[in-house]
mmCIF file of C-alpha atoms in Angstrom:
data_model
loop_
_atom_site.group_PDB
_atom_site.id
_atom_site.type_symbol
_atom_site.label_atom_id
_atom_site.label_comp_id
_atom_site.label_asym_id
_atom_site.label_seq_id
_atom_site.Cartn_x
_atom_site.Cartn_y
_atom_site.Cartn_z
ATOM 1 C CA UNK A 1 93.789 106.954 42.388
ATOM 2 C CA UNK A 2 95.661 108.704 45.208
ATOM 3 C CA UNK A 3 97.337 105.827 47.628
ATOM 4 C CA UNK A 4 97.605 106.551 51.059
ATOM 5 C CA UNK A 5 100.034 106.273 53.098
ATOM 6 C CA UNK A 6 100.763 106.414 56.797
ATOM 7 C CA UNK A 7 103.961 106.916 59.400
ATOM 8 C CA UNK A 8 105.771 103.690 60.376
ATOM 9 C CA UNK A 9 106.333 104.442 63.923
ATOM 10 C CA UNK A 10 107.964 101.235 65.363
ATOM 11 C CA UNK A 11 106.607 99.989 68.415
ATOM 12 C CA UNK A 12 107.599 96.117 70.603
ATOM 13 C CA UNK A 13 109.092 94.457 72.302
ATOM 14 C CA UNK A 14 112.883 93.608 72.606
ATOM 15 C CA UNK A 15 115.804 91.352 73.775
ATOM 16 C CA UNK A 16 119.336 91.853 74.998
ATOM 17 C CA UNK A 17 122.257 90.351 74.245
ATOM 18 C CA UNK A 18 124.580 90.635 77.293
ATOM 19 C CA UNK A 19 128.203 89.695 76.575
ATOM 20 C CA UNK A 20 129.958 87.563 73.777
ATOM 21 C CA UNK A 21 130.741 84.396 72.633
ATOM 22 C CA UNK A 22 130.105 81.603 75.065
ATOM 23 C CA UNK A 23 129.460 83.895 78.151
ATOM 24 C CA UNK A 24 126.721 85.733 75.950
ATOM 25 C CA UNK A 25 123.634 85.973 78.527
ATOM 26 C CA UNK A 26 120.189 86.533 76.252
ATOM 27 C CA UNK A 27 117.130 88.183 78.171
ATOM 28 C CA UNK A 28 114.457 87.237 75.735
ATOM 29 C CA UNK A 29 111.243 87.109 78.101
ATOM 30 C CA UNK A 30 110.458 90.339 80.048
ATOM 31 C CA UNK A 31 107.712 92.240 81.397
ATOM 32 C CA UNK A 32 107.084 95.834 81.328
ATOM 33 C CA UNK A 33 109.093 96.819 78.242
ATOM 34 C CA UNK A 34 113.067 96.955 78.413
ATOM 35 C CA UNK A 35 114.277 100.950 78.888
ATOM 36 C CA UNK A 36 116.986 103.047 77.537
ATOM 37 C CA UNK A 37 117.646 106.081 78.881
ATOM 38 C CA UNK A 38 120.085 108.874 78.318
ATOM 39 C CA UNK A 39 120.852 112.138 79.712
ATOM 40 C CA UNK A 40 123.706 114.820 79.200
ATOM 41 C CA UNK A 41 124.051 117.351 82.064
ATOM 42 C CA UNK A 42 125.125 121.011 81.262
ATOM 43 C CA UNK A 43 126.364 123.601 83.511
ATOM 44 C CA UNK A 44 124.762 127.138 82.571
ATOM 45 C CA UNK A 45 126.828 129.997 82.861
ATOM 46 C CA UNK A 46 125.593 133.887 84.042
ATOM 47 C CA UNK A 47 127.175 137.016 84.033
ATOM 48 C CA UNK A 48 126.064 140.188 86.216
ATOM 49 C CA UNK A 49 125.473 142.179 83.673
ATOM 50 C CA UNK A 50 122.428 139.531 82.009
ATOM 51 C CA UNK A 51 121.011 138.487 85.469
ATOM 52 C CA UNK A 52 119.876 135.239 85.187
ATOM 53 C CA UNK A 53 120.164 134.937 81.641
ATOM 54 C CA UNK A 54 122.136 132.402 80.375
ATOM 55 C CA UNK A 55 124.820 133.471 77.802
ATOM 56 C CA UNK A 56 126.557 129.997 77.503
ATOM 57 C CA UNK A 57 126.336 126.561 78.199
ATOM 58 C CA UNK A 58 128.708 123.421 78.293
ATOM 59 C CA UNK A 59 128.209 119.652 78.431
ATOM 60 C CA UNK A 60 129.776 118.464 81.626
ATOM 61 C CA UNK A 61 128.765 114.743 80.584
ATOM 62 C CA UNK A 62 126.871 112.524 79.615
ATOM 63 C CA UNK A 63 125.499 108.606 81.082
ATOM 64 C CA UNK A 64 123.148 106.206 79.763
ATOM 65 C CA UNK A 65 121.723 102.804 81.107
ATOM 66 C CA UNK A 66 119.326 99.931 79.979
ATOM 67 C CA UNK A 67 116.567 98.591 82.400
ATOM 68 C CA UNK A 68 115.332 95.055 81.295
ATOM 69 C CA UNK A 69 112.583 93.676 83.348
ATOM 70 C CA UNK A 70 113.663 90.351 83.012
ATOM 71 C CA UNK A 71 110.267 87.877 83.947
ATOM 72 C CA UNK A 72 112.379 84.261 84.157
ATOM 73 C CA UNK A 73 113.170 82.534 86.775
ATOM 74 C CA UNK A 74 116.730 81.365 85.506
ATOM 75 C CA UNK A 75 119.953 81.211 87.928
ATOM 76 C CA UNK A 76 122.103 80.857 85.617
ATOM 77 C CA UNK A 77 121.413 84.436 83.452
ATOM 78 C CA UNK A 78 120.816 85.435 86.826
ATOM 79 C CA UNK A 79 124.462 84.607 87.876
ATOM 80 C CA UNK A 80 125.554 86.539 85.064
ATOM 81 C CA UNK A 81 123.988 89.849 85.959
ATOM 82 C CA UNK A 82 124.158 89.497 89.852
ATOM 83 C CA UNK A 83 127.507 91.195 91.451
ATOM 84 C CA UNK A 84 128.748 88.895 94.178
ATOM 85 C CA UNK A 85 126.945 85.938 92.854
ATOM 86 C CA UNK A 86 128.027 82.501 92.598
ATOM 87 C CA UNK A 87 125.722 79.972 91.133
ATOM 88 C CA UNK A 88 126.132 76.078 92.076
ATOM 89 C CA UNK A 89 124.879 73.607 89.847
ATOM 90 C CA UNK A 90 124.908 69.510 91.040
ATOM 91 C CA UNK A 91 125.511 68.303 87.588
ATOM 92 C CA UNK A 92 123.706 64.554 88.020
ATOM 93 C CA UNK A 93 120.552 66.313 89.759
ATOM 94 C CA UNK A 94 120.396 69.533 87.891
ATOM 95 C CA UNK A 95 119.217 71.413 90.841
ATOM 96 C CA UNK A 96 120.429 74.540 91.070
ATOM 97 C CA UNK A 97 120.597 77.636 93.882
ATOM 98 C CA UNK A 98 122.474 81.189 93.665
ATOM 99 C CA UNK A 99 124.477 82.707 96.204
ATOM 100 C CA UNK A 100 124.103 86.321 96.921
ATOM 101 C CA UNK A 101 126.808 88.088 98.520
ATOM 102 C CA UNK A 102 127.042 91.427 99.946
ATOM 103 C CA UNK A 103 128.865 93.553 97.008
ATOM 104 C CA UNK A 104 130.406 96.091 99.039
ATOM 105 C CA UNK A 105 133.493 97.147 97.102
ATOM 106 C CA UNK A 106 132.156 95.051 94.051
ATOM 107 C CA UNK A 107 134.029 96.602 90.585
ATOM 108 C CA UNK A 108 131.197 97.053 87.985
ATOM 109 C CA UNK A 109 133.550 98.190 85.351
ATOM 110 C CA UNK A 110 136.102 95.448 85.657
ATOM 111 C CA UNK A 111 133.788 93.381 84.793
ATOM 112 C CA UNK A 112 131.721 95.497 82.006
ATOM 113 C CA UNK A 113 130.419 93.458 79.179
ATOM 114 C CA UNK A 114 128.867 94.804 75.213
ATOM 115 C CA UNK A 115 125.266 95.239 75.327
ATOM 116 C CA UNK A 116 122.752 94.894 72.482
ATOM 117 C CA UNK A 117 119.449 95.647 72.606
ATOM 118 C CA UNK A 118 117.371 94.460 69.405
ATOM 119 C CA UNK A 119 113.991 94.747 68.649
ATOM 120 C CA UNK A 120 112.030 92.053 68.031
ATOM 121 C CA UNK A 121 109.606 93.216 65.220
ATOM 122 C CA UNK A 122 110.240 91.427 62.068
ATOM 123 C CA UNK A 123 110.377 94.765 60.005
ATOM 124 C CA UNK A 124 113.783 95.519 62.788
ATOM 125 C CA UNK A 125 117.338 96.275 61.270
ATOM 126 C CA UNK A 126 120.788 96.237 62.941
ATOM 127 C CA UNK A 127 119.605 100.457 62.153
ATOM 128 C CA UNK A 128 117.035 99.642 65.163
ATOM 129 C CA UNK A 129 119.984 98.364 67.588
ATOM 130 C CA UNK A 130 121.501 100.089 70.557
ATOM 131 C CA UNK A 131 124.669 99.107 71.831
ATOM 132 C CA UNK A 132 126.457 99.534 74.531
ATOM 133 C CA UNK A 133 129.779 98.794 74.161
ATOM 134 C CA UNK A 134 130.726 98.749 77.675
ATOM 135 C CA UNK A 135 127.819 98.269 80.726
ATOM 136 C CA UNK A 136 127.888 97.033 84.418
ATOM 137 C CA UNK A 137 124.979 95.289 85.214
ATOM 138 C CA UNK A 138 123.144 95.352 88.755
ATOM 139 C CA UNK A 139 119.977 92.868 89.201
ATOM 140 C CA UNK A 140 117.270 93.601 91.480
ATOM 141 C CA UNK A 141 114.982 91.083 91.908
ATOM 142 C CA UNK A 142 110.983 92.224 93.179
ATOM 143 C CA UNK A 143 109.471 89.064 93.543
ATOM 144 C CA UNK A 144 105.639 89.159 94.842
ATOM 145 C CA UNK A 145 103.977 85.964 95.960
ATOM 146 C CA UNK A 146 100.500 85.681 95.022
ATOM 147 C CA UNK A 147 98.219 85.313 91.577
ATOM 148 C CA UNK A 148 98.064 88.386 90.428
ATOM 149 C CA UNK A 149 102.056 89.650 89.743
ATOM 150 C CA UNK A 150 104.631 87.855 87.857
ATOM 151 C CA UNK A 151 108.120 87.840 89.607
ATOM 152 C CA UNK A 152 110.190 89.953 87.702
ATOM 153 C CA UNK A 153 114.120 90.869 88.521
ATOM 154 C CA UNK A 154 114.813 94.270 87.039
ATOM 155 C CA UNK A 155 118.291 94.147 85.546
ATOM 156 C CA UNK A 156 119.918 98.212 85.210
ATOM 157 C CA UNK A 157 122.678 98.182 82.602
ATOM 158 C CA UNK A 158 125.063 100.940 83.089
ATOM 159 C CA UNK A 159 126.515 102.644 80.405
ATOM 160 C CA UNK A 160 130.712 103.039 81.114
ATOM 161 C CA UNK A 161 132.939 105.482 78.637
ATOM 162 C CA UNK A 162 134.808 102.916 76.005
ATOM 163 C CA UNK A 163 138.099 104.999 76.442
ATOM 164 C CA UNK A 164 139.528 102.823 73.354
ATOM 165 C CA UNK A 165 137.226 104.397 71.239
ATOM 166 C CA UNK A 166 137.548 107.982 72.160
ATOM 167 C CA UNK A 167 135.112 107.451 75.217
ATOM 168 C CA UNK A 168 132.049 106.075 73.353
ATOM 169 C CA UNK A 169 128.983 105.645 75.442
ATOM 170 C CA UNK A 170 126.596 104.104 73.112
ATOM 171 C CA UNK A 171 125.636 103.416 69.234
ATOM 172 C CA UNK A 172 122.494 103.609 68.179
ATOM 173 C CA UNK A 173 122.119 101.684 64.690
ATOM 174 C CA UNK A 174 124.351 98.996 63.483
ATOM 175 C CA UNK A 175 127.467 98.788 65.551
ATOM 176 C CA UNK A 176 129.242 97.125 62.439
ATOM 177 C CA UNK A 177 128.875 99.931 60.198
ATOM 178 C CA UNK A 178 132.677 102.203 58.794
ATOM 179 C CA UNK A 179 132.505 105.594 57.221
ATOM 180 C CA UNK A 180 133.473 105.318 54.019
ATOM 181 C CA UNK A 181 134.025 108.916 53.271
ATOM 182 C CA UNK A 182 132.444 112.181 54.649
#
């Protein structure tokens, strides 16, 4: 008897671990699927004597950024991802509110944090993972009162060059992995 077999094409949901340690932020409820995008721009060189043809091409760079539509309500992961923010907490209460500043001049990099983004489907390895080892984040809150739309804050990641590791952008598979030969 023949057995049949078909393509395991992964498909889910995800989270994101933003950060380390005890300032590790986790965006674990979202809405609209969390994005990773990355692009490489070329310039294309032409000579008169081919026209328009291109005869060569070379990488001028290369960026990469994470969008998680992130559907809580929580200040305080908020805080985390919100330039110019300060959150204030009344500790006996536990009310909470977020001050949003105007960012102008706001250093994105200084403040750049390791980003994981990790499937959720039980069959998912540290081989489905995509790190970046240093992004910015920028939150964007789009919050529409009525019964139809949940109030999501879209939170863009961006992708910096880790210049202690040769300028590494992102890893996609498990970070944690050495070569062990060639």
């Amino acid at each position: 008897m023949k057995m049949t077999q078909g393509i395991n094409v992964p498909i889910g949901p995800a989270i994101v671990e933003y950060g380390e340690g005890a300032d590790q932020v986790i965006f674990d409820i979202t809405k609209g699927g969390i994005v990773f995008s990355a692009t490489t721009t070329k310039q294309d060189t032409t000579v008169d004597q081919h026209g328009d043809t291109v005869v060569k091409s070379i990488v001028k760079g290369s960026t990469a950024q994470a969008t998680v539509p992130f559907a809580l309500h929580d200040l305080k992961r908020l805080a985390a991802v919100m330039p110019g923010s300060k959150l204030i907490e009344d500790i006996t209460t536990g009310k909470k509110k977020l001050k949003v500043y105007s960012g102008a001049g706001y250093d994105m990099l200084k403040n750049a944090k390791p980003l994981v983004i990790k499937p959720t489907d039980p069959d998912a390895t540290p081989d489905d993972w995509i790190t970046i080892p240093l992004a910015g984040a920028i939150a964007d809150p789009n919050y529409t009162y009525n019964s139809d739309n949940e109030r999501v804050t879209n939170v863009t990641f961006v992708a910096y060059p880790d210049l202690s590791q040769e300028g590494l952008l992102y890893v996609m598979g498990d970070d944690f992995v050495e070569s062990t030969g060639s």
